Short mmCIF file of N, CA and C in Angstrom, two decimals:
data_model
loop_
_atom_site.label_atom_id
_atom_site.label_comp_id
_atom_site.label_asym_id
_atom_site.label_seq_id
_atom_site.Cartn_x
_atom_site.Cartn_y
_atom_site.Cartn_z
N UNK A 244 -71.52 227.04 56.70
CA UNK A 244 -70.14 226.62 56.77
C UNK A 244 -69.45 226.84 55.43
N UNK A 245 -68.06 227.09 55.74
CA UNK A 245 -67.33 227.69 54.71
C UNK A 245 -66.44 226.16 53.71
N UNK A 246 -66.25 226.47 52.78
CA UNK A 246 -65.45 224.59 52.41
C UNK A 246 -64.47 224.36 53.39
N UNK A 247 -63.43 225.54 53.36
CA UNK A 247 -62.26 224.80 54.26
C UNK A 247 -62.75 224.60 55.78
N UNK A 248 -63.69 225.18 56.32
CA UNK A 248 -64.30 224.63 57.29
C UNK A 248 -64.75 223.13 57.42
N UNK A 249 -65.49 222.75 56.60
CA UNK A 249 -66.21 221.51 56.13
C UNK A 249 -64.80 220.19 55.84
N UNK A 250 -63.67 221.18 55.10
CA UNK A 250 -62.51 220.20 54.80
C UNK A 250 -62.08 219.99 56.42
N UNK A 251 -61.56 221.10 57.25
CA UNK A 251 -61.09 221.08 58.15
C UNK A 251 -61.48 219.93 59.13
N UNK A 252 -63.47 220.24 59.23
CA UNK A 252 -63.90 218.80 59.71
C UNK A 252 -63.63 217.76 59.39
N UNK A 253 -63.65 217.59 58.12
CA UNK A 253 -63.64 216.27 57.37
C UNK A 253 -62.29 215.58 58.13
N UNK A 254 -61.37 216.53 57.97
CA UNK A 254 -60.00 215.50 58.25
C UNK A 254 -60.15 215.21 60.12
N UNK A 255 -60.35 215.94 60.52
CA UNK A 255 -60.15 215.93 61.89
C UNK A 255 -61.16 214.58 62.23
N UNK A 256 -62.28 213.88 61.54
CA UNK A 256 -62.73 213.13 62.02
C UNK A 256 -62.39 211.80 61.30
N UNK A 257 -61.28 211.88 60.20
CA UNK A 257 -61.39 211.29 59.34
C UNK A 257 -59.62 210.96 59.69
N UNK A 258 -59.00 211.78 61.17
CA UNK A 258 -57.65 211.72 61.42
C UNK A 258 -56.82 211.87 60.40
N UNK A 259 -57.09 213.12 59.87
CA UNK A 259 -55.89 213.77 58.71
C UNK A 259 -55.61 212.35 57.21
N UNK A 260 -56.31 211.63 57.05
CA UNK A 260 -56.20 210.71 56.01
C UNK A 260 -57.08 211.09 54.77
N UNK A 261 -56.11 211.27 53.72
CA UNK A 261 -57.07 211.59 52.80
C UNK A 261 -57.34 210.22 51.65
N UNK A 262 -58.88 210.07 51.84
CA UNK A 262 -59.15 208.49 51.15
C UNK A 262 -59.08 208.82 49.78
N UNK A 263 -59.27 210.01 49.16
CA UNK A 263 -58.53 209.80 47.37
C UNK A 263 -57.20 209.68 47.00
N UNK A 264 -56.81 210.37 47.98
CA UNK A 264 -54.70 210.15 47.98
C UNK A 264 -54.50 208.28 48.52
N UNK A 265 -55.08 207.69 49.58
CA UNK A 265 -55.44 206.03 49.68
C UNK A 265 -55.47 205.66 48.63
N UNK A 266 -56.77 205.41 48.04
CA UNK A 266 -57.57 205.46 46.79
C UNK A 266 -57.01 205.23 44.88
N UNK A 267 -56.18 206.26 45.27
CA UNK A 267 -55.11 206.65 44.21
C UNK A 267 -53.97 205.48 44.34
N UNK A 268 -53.04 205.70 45.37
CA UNK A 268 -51.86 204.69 45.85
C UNK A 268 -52.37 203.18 45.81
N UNK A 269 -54.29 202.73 45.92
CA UNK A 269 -54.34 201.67 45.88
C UNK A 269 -54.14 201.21 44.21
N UNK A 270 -55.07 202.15 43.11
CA UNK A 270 -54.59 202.01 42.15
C UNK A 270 -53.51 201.89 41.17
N UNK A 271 -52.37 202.44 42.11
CA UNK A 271 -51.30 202.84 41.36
C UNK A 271 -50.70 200.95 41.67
N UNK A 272 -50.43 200.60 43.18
CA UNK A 272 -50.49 199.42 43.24
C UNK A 272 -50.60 198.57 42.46
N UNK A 273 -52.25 198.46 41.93
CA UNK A 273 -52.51 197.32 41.23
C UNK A 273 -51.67 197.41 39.64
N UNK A 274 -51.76 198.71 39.28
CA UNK A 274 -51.33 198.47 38.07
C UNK A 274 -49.75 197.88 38.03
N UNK A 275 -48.77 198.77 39.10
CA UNK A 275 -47.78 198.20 39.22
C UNK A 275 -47.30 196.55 39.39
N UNK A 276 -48.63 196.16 39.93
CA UNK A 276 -48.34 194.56 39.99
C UNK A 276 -48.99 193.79 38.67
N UNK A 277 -49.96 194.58 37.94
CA UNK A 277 -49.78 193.80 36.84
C UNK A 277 -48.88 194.47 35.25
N UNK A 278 -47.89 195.69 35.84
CA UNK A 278 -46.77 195.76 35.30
C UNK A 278 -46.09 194.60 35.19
N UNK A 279 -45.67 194.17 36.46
CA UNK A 279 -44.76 193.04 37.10
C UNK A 279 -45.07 192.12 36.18
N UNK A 280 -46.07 191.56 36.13
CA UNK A 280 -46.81 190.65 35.63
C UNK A 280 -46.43 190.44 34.45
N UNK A 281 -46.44 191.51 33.68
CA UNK A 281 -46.35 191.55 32.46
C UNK A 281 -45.00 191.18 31.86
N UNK A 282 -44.21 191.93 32.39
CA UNK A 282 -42.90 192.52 32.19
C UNK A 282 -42.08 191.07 32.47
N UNK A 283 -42.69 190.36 33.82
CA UNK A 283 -41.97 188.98 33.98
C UNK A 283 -41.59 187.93 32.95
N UNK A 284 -43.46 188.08 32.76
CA UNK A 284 -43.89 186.79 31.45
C UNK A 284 -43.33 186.78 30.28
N UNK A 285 -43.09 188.17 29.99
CA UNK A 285 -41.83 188.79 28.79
C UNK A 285 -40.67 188.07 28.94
N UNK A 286 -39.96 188.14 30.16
CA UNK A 286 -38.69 188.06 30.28
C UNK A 286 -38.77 186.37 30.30
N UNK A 287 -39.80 185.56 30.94
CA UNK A 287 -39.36 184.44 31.25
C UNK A 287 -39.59 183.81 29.91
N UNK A 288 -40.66 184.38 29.18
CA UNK A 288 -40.57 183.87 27.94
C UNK A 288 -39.84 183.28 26.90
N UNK A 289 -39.07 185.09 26.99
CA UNK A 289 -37.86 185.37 25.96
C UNK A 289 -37.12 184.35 26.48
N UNK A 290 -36.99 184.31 27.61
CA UNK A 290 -35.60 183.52 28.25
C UNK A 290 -35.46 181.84 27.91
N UNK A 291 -36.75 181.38 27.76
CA UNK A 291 -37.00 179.89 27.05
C UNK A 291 -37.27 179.98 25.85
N UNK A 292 -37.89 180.79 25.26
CA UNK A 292 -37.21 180.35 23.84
C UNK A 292 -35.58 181.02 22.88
N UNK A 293 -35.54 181.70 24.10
CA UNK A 293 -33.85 181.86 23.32
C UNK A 293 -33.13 181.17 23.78
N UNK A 294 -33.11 181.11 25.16
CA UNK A 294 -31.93 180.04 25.71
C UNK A 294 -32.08 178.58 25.79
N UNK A 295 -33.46 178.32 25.91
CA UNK A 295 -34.34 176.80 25.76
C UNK A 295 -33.91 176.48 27.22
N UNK A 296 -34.12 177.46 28.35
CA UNK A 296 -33.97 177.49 30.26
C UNK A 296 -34.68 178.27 30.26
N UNK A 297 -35.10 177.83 31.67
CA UNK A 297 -36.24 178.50 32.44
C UNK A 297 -35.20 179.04 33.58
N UNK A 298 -35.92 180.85 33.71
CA UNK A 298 -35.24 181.33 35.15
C UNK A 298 -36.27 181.64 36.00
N UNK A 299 -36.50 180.71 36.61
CA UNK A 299 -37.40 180.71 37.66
C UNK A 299 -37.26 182.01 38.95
N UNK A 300 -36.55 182.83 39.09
CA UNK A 300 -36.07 183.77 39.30
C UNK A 300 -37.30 184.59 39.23
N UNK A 301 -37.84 185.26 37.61
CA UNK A 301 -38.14 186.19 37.10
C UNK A 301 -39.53 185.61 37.67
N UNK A 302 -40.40 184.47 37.76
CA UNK A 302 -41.76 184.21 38.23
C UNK A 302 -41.51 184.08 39.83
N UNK A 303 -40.39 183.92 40.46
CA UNK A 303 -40.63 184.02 42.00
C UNK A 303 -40.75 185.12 42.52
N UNK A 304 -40.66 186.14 41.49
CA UNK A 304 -40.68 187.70 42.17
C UNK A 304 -42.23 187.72 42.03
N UNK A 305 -43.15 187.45 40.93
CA UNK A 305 -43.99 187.57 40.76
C UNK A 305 -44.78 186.77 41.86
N UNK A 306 -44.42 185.12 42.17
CA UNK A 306 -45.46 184.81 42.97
C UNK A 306 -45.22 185.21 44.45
N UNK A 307 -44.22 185.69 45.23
CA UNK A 307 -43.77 186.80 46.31
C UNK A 307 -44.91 187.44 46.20
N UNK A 308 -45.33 188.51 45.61
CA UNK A 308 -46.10 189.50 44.90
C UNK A 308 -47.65 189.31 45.32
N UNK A 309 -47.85 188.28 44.63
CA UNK A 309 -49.32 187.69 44.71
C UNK A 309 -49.52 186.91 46.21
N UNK A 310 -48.62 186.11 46.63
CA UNK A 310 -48.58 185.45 48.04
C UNK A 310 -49.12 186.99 48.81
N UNK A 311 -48.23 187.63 48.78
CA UNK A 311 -48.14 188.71 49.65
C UNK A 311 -49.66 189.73 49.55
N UNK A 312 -49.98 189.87 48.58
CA UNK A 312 -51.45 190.74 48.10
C UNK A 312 -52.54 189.79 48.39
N UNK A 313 -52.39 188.47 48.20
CA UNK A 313 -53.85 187.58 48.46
C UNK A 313 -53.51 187.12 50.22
N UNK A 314 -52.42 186.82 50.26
CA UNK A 314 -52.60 186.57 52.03
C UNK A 314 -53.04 187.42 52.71
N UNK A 315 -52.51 188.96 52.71
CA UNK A 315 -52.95 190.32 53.37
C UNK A 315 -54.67 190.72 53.06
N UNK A 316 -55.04 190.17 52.09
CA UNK A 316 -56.25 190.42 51.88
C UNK A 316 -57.08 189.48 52.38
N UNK A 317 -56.95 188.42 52.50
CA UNK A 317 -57.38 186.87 53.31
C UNK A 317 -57.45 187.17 54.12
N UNK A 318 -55.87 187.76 54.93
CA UNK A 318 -56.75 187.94 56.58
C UNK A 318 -57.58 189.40 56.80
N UNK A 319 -57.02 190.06 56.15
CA UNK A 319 -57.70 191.28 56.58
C UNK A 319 -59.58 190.90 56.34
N UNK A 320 -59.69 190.35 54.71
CA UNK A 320 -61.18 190.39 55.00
C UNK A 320 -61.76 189.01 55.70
N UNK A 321 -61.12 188.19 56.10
CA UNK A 321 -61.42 186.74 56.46
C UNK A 321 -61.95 186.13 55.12
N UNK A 322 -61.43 186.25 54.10
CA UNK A 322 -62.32 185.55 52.68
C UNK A 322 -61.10 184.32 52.45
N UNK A 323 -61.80 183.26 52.79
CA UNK A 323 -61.07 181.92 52.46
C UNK A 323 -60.53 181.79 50.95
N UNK A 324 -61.12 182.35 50.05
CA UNK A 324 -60.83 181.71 48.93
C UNK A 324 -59.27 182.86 48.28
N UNK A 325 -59.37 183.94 49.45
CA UNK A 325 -58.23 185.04 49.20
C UNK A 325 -56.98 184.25 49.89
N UNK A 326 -57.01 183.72 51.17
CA UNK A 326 -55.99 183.48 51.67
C UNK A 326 -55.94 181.49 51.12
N UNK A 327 -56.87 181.27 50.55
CA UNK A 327 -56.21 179.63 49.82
C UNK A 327 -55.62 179.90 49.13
N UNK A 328 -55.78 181.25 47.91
CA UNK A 328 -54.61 181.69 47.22
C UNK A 328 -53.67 182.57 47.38
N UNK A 329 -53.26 182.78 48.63
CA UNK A 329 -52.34 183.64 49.42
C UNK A 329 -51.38 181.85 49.44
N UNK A 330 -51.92 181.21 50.24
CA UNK A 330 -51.06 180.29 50.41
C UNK A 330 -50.79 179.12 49.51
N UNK A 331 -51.67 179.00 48.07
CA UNK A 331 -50.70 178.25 47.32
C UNK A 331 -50.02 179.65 46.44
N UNK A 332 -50.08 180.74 46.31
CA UNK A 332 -48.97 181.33 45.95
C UNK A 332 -47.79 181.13 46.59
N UNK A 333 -47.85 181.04 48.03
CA UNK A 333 -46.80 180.87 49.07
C UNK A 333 -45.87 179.92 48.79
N UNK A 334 -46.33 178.74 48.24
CA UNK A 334 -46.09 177.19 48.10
C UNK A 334 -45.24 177.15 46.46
N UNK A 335 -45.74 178.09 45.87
CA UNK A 335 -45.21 178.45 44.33
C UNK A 335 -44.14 178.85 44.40
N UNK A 336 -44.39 180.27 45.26
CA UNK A 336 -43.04 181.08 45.35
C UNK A 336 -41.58 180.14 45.94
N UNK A 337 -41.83 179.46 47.08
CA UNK A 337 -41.08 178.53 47.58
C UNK A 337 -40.52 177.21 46.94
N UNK A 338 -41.40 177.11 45.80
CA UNK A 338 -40.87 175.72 44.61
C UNK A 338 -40.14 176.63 43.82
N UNK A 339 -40.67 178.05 43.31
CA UNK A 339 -39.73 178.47 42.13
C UNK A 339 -38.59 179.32 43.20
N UNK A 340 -38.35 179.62 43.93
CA UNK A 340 -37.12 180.46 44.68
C UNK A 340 -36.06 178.79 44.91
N UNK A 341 -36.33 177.67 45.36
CA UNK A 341 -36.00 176.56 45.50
C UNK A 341 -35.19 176.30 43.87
N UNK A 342 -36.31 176.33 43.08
CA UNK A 342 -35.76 175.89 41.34
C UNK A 342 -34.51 176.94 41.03
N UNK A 343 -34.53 178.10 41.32
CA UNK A 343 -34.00 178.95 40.94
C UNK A 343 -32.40 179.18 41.41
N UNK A 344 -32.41 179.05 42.32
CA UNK A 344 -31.48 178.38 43.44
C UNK A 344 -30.40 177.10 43.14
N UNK A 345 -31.11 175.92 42.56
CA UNK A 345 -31.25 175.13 42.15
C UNK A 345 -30.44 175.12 40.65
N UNK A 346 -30.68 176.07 40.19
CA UNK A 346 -30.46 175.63 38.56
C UNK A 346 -29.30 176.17 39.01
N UNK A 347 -29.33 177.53 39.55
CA UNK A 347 -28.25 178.28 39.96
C UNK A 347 -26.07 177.82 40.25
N UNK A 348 -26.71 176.93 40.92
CA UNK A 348 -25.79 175.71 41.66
C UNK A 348 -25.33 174.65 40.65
N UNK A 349 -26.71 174.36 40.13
CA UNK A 349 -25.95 172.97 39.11
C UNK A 349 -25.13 173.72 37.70
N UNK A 350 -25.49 175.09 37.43
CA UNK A 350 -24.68 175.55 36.15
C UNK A 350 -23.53 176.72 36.99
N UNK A 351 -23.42 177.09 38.05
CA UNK A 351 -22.44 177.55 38.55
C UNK A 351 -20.78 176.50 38.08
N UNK A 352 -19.85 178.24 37.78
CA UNK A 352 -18.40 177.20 37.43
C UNK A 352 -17.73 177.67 38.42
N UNK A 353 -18.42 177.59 39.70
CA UNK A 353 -17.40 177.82 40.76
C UNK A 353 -17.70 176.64 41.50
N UNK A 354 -16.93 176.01 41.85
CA UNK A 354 -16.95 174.78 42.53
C UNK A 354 -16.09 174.18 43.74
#
């Protein structure tokens, strides 16, 4: 057998998916979320010690993020300890989108 023969099989049993192009996109993923990560903790940082406020804003994107990556992985592999932290991320995201909201309203000058 010739390679592109061997490739040809490969996909046809493998339904045209190529698992290093997967593989790749899963990596690119992770780093992007601990871009996020990074880039947040920066901002929420800066944002309390210059302004001496918290924008709860900039960590609800982040725990969205993590809710969403540990729940999907909880159920997909049935691993309890993925989806306990799927769902107190859930519970995070929903206190800081709440705070955020929140601060939003009480320093709003539209009234």
């Amino acid at each position: 057998m010739k390679k592109e023969e061997i490739l040809e099989k490969a996909r046809k049993e493998n339904k045209n998916k190529d698992y290093a192009l997967i593989e790749t996109e899963n990596n690119a993923a992770k780093f992007a979320g601990l871009a996020i990560l990074i880039l947040s903790t920066v901002y929420f940082i800066s944002g309390i010690m210059i302004t001496g406020k918290s924008n709860y804003g900039w960590y609800s994107i982040v725990a969205v993020y993590c809710s969403t990556v540990f729940g999907l992985k909880g159920i997909k592999t049935h691993k309890k300890l993925d989806l306990f932290c799927g769902i107190i991320w859930a519970i995070a995201s929903v206190i800081m989108i709440y705070s955020y909201f929140k601060e939003l309203i009480n320093t709003s000058i539209i009234r």
